[in-house]
Structures are given as C-alpha cells and as structure tokens.
Short mmCIF file of C-alpha atoms in Angstrom, two decimals:
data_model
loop_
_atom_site.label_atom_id
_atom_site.label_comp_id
_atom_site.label_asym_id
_atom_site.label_seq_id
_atom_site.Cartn_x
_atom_site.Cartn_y
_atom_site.Cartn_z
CA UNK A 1 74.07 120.79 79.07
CA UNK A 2 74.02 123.44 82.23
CA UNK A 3 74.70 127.08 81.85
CA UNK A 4 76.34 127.21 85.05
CA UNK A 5 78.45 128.94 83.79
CA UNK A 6 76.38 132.05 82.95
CA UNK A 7 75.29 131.92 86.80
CA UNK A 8 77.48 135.49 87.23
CA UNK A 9 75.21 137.11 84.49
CA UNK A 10 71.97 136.33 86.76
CA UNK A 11 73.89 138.60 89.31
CA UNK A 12 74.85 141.72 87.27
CA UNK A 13 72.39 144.43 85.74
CA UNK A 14 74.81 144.42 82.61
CA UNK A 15 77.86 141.77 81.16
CA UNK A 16 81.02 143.96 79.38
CA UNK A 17 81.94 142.50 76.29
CA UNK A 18 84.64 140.59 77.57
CA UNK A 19 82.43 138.95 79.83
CA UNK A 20 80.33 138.29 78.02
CA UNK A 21 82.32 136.61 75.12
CA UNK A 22 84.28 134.69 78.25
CA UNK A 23 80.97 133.13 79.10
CA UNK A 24 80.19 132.01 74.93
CA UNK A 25 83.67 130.56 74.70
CA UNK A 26 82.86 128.33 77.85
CA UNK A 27 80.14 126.92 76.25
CA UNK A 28 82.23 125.79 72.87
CA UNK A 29 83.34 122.72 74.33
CA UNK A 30 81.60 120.26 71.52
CA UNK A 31 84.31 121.05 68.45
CA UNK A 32 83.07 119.46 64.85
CA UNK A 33 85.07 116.25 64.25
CA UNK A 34 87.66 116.24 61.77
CA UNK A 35 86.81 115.14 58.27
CA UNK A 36 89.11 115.07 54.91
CA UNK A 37 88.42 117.07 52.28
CA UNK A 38 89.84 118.10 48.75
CA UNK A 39 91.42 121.50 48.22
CA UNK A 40 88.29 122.51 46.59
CA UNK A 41 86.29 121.90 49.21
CA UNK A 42 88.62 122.88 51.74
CA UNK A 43 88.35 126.47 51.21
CA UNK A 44 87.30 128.98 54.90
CA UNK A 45 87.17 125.48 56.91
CA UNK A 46 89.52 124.84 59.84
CA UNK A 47 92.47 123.23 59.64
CA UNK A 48 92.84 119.78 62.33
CA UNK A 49 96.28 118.83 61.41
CA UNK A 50 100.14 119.95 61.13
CA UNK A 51 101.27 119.66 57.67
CA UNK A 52 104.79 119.29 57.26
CA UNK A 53 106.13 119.26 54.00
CA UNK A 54 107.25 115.91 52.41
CA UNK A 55 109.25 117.89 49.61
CA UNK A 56 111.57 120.87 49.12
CA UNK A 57 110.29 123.94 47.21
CA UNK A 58 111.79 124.71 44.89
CA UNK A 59 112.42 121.31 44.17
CA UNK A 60 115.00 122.04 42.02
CA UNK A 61 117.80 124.82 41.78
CA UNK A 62 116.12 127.17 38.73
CA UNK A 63 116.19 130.39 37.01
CA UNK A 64 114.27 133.45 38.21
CA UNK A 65 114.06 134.86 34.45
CA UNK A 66 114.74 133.98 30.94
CA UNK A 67 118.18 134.40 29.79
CA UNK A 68 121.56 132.58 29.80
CA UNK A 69 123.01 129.99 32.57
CA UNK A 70 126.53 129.98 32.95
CA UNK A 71 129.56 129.51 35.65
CA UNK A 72 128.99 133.10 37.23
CA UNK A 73 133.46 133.67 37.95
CA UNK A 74 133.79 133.52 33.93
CA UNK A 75 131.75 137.08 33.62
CA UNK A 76 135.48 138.45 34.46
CA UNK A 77 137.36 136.35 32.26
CA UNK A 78 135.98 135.63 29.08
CA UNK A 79 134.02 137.77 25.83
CA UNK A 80 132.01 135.14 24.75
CA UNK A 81 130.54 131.87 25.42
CA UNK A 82 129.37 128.35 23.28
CA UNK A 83 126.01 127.83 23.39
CA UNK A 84 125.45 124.05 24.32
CA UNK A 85 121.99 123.50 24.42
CA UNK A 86 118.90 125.05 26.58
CA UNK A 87 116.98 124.18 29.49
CA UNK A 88 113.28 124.63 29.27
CA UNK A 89 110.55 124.78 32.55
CA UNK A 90 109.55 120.90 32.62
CA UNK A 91 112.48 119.63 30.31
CA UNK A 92 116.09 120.71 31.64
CA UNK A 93 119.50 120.29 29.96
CA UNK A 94 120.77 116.84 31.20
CA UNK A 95 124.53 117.35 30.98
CA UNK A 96 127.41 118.76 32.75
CA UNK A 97 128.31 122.57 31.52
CA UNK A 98 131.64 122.83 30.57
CA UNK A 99 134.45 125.63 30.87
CA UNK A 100 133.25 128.36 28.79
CA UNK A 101 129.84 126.97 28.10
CA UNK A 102 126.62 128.54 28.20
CA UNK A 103 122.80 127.83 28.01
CA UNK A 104 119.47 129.02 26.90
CA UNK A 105 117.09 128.56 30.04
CA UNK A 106 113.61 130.06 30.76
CA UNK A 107 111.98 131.23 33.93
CA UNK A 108 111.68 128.22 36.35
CA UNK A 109 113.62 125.51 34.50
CA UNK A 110 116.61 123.90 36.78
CA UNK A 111 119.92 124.91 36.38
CA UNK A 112 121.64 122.19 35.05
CA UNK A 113 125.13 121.13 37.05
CA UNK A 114 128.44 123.59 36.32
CA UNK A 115 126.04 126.72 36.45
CA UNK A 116 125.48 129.33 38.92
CA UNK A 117 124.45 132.02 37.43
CA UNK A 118 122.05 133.84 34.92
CA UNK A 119 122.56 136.98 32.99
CA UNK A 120 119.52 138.24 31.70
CA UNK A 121 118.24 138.25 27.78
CA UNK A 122 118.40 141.76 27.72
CA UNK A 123 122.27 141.61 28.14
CA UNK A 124 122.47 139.08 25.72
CA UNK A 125 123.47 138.93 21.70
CA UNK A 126 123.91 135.65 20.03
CA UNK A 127 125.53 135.30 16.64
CA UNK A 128 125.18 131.27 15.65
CA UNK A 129 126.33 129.30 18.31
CA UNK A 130 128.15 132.01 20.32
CA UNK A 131 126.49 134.28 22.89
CA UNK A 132 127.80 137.70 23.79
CA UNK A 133 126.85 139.68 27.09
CA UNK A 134 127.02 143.38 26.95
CA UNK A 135 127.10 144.06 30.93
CA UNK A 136 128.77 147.44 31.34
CA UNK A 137 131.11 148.56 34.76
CA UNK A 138 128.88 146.05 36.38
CA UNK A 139 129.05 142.54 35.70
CA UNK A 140 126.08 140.21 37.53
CA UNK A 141 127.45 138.75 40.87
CA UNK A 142 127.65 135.01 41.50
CA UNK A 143 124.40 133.82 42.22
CA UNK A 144 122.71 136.30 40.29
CA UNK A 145 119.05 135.77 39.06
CA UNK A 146 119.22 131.96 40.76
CA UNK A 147 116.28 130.53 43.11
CA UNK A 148 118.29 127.73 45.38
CA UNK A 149 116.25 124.74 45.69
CA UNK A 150 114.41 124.78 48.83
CA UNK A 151 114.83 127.94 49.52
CA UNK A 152 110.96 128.79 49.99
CA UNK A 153 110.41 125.81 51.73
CA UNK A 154 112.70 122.53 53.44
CA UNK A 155 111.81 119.14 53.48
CA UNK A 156 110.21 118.50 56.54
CA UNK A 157 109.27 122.08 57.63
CA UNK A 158 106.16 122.74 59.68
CA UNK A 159 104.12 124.87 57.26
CA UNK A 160 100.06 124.61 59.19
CA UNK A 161 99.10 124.12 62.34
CA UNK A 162 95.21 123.22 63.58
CA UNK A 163 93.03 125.64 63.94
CA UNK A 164 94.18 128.05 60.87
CA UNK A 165 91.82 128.87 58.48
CA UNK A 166 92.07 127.67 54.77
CA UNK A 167 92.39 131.31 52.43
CA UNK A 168 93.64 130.92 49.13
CA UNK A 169 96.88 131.29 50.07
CA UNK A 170 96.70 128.75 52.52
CA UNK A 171 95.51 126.11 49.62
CA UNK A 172 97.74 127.62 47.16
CA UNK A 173 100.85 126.54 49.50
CA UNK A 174 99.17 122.62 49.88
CA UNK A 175 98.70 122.29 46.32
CA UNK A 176 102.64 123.30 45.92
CA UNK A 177 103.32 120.65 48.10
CA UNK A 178 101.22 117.85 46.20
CA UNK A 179 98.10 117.59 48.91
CA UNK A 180 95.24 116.88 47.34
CA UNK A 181 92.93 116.82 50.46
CA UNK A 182 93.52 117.86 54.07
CA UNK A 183 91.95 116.73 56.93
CA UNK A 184 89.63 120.00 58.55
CA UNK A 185 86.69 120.76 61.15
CA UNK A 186 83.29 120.01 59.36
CA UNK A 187 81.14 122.98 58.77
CA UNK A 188 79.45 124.14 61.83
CA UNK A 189 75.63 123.34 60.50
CA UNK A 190 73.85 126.53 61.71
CA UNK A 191 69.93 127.64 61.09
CA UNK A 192 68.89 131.10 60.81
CA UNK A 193 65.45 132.76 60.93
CA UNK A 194 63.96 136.14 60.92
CA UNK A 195 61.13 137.14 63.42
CA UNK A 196 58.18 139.49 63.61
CA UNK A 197 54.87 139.44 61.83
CA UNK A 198 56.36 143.28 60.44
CA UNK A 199 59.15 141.45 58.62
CA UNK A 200 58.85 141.02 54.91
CA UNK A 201 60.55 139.24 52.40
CA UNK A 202 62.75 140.98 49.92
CA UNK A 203 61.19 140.90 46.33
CA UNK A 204 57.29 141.23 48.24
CA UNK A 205 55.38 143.77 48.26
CA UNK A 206 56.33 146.25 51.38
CA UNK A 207 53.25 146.69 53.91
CA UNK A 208 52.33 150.25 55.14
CA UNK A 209 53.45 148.94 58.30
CA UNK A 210 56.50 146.32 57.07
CA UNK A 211 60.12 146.44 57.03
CA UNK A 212 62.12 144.50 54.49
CA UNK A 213 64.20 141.50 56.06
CA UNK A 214 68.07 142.65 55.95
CA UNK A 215 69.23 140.97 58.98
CA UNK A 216 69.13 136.67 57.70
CA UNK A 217 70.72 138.15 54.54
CA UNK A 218 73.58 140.01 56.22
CA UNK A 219 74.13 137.24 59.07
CA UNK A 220 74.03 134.70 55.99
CA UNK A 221 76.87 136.01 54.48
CA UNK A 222 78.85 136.17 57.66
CA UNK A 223 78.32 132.61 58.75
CA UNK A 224 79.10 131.43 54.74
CA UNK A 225 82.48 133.67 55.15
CA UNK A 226 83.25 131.30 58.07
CA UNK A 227 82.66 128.35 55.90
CA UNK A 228 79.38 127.67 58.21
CA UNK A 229 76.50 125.12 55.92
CA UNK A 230 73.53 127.47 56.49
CA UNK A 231 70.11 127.06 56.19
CA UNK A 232 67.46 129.67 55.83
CA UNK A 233 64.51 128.90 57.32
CA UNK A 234 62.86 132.52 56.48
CA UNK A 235 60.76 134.74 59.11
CA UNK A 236 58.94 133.11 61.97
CA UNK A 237 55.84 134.86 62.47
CA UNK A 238 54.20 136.20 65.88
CA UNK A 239 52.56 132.99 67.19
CA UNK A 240 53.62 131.04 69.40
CA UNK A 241 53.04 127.39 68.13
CA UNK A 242 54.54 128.10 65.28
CA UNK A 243 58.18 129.32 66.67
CA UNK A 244 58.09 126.47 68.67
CA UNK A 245 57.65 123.99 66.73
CA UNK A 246 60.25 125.95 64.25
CA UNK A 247 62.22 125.89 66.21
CA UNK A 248 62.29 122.28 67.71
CA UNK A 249 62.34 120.64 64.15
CA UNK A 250 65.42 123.26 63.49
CA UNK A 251 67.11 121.93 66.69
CA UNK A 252 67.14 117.85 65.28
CA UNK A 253 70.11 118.85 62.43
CA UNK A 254 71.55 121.75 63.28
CA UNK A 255 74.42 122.81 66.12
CA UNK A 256 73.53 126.55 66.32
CA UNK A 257 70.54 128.61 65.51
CA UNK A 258 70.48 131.98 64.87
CA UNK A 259 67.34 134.45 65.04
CA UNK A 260 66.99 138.09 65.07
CA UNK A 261 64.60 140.38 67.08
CA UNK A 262 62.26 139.37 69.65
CA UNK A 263 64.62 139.18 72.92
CA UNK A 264 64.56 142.28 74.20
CA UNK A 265 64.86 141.95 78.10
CA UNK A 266 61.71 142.56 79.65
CA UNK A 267 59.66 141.78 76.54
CA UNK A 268 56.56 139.55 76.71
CA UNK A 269 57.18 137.96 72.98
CA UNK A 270 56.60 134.72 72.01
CA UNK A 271 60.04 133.89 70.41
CA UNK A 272 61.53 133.93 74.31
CA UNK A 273 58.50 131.89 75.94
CA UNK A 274 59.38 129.28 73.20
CA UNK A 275 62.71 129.49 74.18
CA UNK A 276 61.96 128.84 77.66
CA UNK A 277 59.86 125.97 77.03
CA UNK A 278 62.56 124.20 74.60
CA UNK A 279 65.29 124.50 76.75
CA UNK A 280 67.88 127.11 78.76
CA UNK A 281 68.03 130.31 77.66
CA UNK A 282 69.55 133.17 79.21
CA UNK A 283 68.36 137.11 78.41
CA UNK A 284 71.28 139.48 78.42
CA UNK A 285 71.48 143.34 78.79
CA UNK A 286 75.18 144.10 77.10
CA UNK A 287 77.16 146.55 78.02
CA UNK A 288 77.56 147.57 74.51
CA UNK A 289 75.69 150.01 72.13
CA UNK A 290 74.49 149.10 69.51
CA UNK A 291 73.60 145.57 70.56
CA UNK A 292 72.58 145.83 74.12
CA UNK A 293 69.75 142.89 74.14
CA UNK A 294 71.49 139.27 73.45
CA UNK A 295 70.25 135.95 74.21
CA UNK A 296 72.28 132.85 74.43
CA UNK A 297 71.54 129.15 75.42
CA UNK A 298 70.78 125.56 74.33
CA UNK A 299 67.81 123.94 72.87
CA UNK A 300 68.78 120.36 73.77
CA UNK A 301 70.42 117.20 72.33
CA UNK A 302 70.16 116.75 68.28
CA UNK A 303 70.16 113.89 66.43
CA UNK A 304 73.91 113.59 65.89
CA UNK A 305 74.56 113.68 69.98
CA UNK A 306 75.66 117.30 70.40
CA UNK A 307 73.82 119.85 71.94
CA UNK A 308 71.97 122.30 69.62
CA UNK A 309 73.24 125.85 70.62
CA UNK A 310 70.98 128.77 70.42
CA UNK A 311 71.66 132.65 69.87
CA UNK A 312 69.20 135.62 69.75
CA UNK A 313 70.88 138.96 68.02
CA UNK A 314 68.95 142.50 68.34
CA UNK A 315 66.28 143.00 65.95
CA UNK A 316 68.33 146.41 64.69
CA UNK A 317 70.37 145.51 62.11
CA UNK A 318 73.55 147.17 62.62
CA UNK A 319 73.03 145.57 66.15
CA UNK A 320 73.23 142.41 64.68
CA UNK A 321 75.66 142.75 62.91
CA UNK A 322 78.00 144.02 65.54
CA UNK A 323 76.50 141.62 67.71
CA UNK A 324 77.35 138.85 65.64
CA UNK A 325 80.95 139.95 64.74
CA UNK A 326 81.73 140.43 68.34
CA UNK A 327 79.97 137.71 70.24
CA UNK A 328 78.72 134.73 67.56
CA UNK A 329 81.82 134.66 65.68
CA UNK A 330 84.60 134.13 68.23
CA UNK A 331 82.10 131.09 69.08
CA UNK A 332 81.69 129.61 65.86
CA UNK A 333 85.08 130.01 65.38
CA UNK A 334 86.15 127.79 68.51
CA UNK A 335 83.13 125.66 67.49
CA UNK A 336 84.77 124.98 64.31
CA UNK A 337 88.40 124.38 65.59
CA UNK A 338 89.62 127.77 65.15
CA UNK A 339 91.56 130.43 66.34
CA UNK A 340 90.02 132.96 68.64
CA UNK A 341 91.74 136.06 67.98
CA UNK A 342 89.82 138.57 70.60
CA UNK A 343 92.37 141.03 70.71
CA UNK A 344 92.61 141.22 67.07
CA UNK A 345 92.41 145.84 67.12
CA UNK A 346 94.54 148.86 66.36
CA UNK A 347 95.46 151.95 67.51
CA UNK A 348 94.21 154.89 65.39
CA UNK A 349 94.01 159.39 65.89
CA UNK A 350 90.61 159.84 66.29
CA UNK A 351 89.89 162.92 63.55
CA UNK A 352 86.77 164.38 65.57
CA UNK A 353 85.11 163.95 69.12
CA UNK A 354 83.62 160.99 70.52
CA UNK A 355 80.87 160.68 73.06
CA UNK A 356 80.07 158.06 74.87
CA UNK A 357 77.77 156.77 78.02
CA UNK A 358 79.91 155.42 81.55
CA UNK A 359 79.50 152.34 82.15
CA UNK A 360 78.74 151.22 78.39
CA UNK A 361 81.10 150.51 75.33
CA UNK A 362 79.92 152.60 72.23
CA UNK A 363 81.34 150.91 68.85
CA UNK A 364 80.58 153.75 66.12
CA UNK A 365 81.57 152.57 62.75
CA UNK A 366 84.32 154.17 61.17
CA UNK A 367 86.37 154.63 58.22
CA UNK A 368 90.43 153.98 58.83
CA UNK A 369 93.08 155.37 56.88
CA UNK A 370 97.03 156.44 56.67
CA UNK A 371 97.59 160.33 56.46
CA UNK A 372 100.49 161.62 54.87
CA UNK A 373 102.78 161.44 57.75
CA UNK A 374 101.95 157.52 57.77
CA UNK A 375 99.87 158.17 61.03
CA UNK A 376 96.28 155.63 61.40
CA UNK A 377 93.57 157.95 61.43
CA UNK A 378 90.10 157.35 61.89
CA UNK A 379 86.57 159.24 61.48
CA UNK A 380 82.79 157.80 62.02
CA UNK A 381 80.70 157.59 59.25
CA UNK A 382 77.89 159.84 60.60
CA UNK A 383 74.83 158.90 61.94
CA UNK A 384 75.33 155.87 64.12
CA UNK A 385 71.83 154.95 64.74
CA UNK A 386 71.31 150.81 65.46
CA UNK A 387 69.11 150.78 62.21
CA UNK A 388 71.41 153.13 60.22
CA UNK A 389 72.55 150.31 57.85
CA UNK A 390 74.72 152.44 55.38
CA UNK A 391 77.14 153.34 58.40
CA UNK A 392 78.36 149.49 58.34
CA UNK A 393 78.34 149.51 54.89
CA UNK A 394 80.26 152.89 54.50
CA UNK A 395 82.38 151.60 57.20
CA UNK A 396 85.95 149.75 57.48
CA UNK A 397 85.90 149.04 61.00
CA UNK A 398 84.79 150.16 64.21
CA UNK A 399 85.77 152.53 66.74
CA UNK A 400 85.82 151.82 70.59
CA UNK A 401 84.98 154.11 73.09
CA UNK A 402 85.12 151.99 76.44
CA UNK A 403 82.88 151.92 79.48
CA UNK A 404 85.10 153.93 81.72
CA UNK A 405 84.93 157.59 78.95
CA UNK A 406 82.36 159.57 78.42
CA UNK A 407 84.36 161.69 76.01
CA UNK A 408 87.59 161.11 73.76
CA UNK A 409 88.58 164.33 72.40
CA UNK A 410 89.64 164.97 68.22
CA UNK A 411 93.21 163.88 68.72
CA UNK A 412 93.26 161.60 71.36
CA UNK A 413 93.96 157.49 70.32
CA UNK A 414 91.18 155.03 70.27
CA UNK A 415 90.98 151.43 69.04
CA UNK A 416 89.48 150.26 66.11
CA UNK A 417 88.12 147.28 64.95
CA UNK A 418 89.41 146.75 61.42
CA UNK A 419 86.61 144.17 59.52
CA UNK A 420 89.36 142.71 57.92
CA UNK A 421 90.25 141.53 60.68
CA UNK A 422 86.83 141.12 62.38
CA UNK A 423 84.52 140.59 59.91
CA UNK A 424 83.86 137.19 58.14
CA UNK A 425 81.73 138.48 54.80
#
C-alpha cells in the first residue's frame, strides 16, 4: 500500500482538518466483508444490506386502547349495544359483527370485520349483556382509537439501507419484522497501546514522576461504541526493541492500531523510528488545537490479506480524544461500511468571547443548551488546557473557532460539535 496520497502533506507546514480527514478517508479503501449475524450480536455494527419488509405492520387492523369495538355511524343512532363476544391481543373474535353489536377488545387485538371504531372503557357501562356509552356533545368520530393495518409499515417498503448503524431502534424495527439475523460489516479488529516509560497502570502505585494511563481507557470506549473488537495490549515502554516487535506481532491480526504519545514532529522517540522501520508512516503538524501532532500510515500486509493501518494520537489526553473523534472515527467508520457524516454540526450564540490563533482551528469544549426564547446557546467549560480532562467530561460538544478568526465576540454564532452526534462512547 502507497501513501501517495499524503504526498500534499510533505509540501505544507500544517494540514486543516478537512485535509487532513480527506487524506484518512482515501486510505479506507479495504471495507470488512459482510458477515450475518443475530440481532444480539448485531448491535453498533454496520449494516451491508437493504431490508425491505416481507410483512405489513400492523399486520392486522387493531385497537389502540382497551374498550369497545363497534360500527362507528351507530354512535348517532342507537343507546345501547349487545355485547357479542371480545377480542383479546393474540386471540381475536372470529365472526362478523352485526347491526347493533358490540365487543370487548384490548389494546392491540384486531378488529374483527363490521367494526370501525372504539370508544374507550372509560365511556363505557355494561349491565349483563348490554353496553352503554356515556359520550356527552361529542360522540367519537369514525375511525376513532383504530391503528389501520400497515399503517407503520407496507409490505415491501425499504426500511435500511447499507452503511446505517444498528441502535436499538434500528434492531427493535428488524425484530418487528421477524429477522432474526442481518447480514453487517465485521468488527473492524483494532489494537491499542499506551506509550512512555512515565505511564502507569491504573490500580499501581503512582511514581513521583508517573502519570496514570487515561488515554487506552478513553479511546477503548470509543472504538467499543463503534462496535470495533479491541484489544489492549497495555503501555509500550521506552525501548526500542520492544515497540517494535509490539508492534509487528500486533500488525499479524489486527486492521488498525492505535497508540498514544510519542509522535510529536521533530521528536527523536523510539515509537516513530519503529514506525519507520515497519513500514510508511507519515508525521503530521494539524492545524488544530488541541491535537496538533498526528501520525498516520501502514504497517504492512496481515495475515488475513489486508493491510494493517496505523494511527498515532497526541500523548495529551483531551488531544486524543478530539483527535480521535475528528480524524480516527470518520475512518473506522468507512472502514466498517459506514456512513461518514463530516458535516454532522450546529449553529449555536456563543455566551462569552472566544480567542483563537490565525491560521489554526481551536475546538474548546463546551456545554450546549436552549434558552428561554428557544435560541442554541453555548459556553466553554473553562480551562481548555490539552491535559484538562474534566473539560471533555463536563462537556456536551465542542465549539469551533476556525483558522481564518482570531476572535468571535459574546454574541456572535459559532459551530458546535454536539458528541451526540460526534462522539461514539
């Protein structure tokens, strides 16, 4: 595999973030085969088919609430009604209702032929086998309190389309429609490690000079949220041998790796030398804060035939996880046979100043909400240091302030990156 296609970034100082996730995107061109799976296991995976739906839903013409099933034009005509049997959810009443004839029928049992209509229990009063319906000036139009069948969905509709992602409601709709399994991307088998002989594990004791390891733990859960099959191969240490051969064993049976720290441009560190030597690697300077150092290439063929993918995210960890939100996941995504939604921001009033550097986008992480006048504000979180880790957490999304302002003023609109959107957790 040639990064030819990264040739442009050898030429500029700094990539924008558009650029820069242009030149990732290229690179997905190796998409997981398609694989069945049941509905349990189908859940955050990628969708390869169109599912049509073989039935009608409802399948049958039913009541939305317990009450009484009648022909609707005899509300106007008559005081009271025989009560001819009942129609239950799973067992309905068989027969034809006849002039002046009413039934018992619960939420979701079918409406048997000869009704239209249900009044309500709480209009009801039955004495023996008559049934009386106290309605007042307003008697329950024709129709009333009915779900037609196939009125959610018709036979033959085109529900899913590839590349959607399975959510609960996603599988709640196939199960309504009798799939048991669906046919989706595999998994996108990825590898993660920490790096840095300062790195320690969480749940060992801290050295003087140590930092606990937040950064495999937070890009873990992202790559799980996008239905990834992680493995944690824990902290490489400062030595070369080592993150080599870590590294090349990691490459065999897996199609992306993921590491953190240790590819700054400029840096003499071991993690890039071994990159060198394993394959082609390029070292980025991003036009983006936090995040600015980023390093993307390939560390050969594995042993399935695809090329083992590699990505280095800033050692800071809200600059990996912006990093990773913004760069790794449109990729995976693609990867995995998914959408790619890249525009995927609001528009939001922007409660208090924002300061920027030209030439650079800042993304300070923010906290969104509707004012009283039903107006998107937003407002950072504070401190927006790289390794300020509450401000993510604090945060609902982030706030834009592109390369071309230096300044937006309190007032002024800005986009924002909403994590529900963004964010795979």
């Amino acid at each position: 595999m040639s990064l030819s296609c990264f040739d442009f970034a050898d030429q500029k100082p700094q990539l924008t973030l558009e650029e820069a996730q242009q030149a990732l995107l290229e690179t997905a061109t190796q998409i997981t085969p398609a694989i069945k799976r049941s509905l349990q296991e189908a859940q955050g995976l990628f969708l390869a088919e169109n599912i049509q739906a073989p039935i009608q839903v409802p399948q049958n013409t039913n009541s939305a609430m317990d009450g009484y099933a009648l022909k609707g034009s005899e509300l106007t005509q008559l005081k009271s009604w025989h009560l001819a049997g009942e129609s239950l959810a799973g067992r309905g009443f068989n027969q034809t209702l006849q002039a002046g004839e009413c039934i018992y029928i619960t939420t979701g049992a079918p409406l048997p032929e000869g009704a239209d209509t249900v009044v309500m229990m709480e209009q009801a009063r039955r004495e023996g086998d008559q049934v009386f319906f106290e309605l007042g000036d307003k008697p329950p139009k024709i129709g009333s309190n009915v779900r037609q069948a196939g009125e959610d969905i018709q036979e033959g509709q085109l529900l899913l389309h590839p590349g959607q992602c399975l959510g609960s409601t996603e599988l709640g709709l196939l199960a309504s429609l009798g799939f048991s399994e669906v046919e989706v991307h595999q998994p996108l088998r990825v590898a993660i490690f920490s790096t840095g002989d300062e790195v320690t594990a969480p749940g060992l004791p801290l050295p003087a000079a140590g930092i606990y390891d937040a950064n495999r733990f937070s890009v873990q859960g992202m790559l799980q949220g996008l239905g990834c099959q992680v493995t944690d191969l824990g902290i490489l240490p400062d030595d070369l041998n080592a993150i080599t051969s870590a590294l090349r064993k990691a490459s065999r049976d897996h199609q992306l790796i993921l590491t953190s720290g240790g590819v700054s441009v400029g840096d003499a560190d071991f993690v890039k030398q071994a990159l060198v030597d394993l394959g082609e690697t390029r070292f980025w300077r991003l036009a983006i804060r936090p995040g600015r150092p980023f390093a993307f290439g390939h560390l050969g063929q594995n042993q399935q035939g695809s090329t083992c993918l590699f990505a280095g995210l800033p050692g800071n960890p809200v600059a990996a996880m912006v990093t990773f939100m913004l760069l790794v996941q449109p990729l995976i995504k693609k990867l995995q046979g998914g959408y790619q939604n890249l525009t995927a921001t609001w528009t939001a009033q922007t409660e208090e100043p924002l300061k920027s550097r030209l030439g650079r986008s800042d993304f300070h992480r923010g906290i969104y909400q509707v004012n009283p006048e039903g107006q998107l504000e937003v407002h950072t979180t504070g401190a927006q240091g790289s390794g300020i880790l509450t401000s993510m957490h604090q945060a609902n999304c982030l706030i834009r302030i592109p390369d071309h302002q230096t300044e937006i003023p309190a007032g002024d609109p800005v986009s924002i990156y909403p994590f529900h959107l963004w964010l795979a957790e």
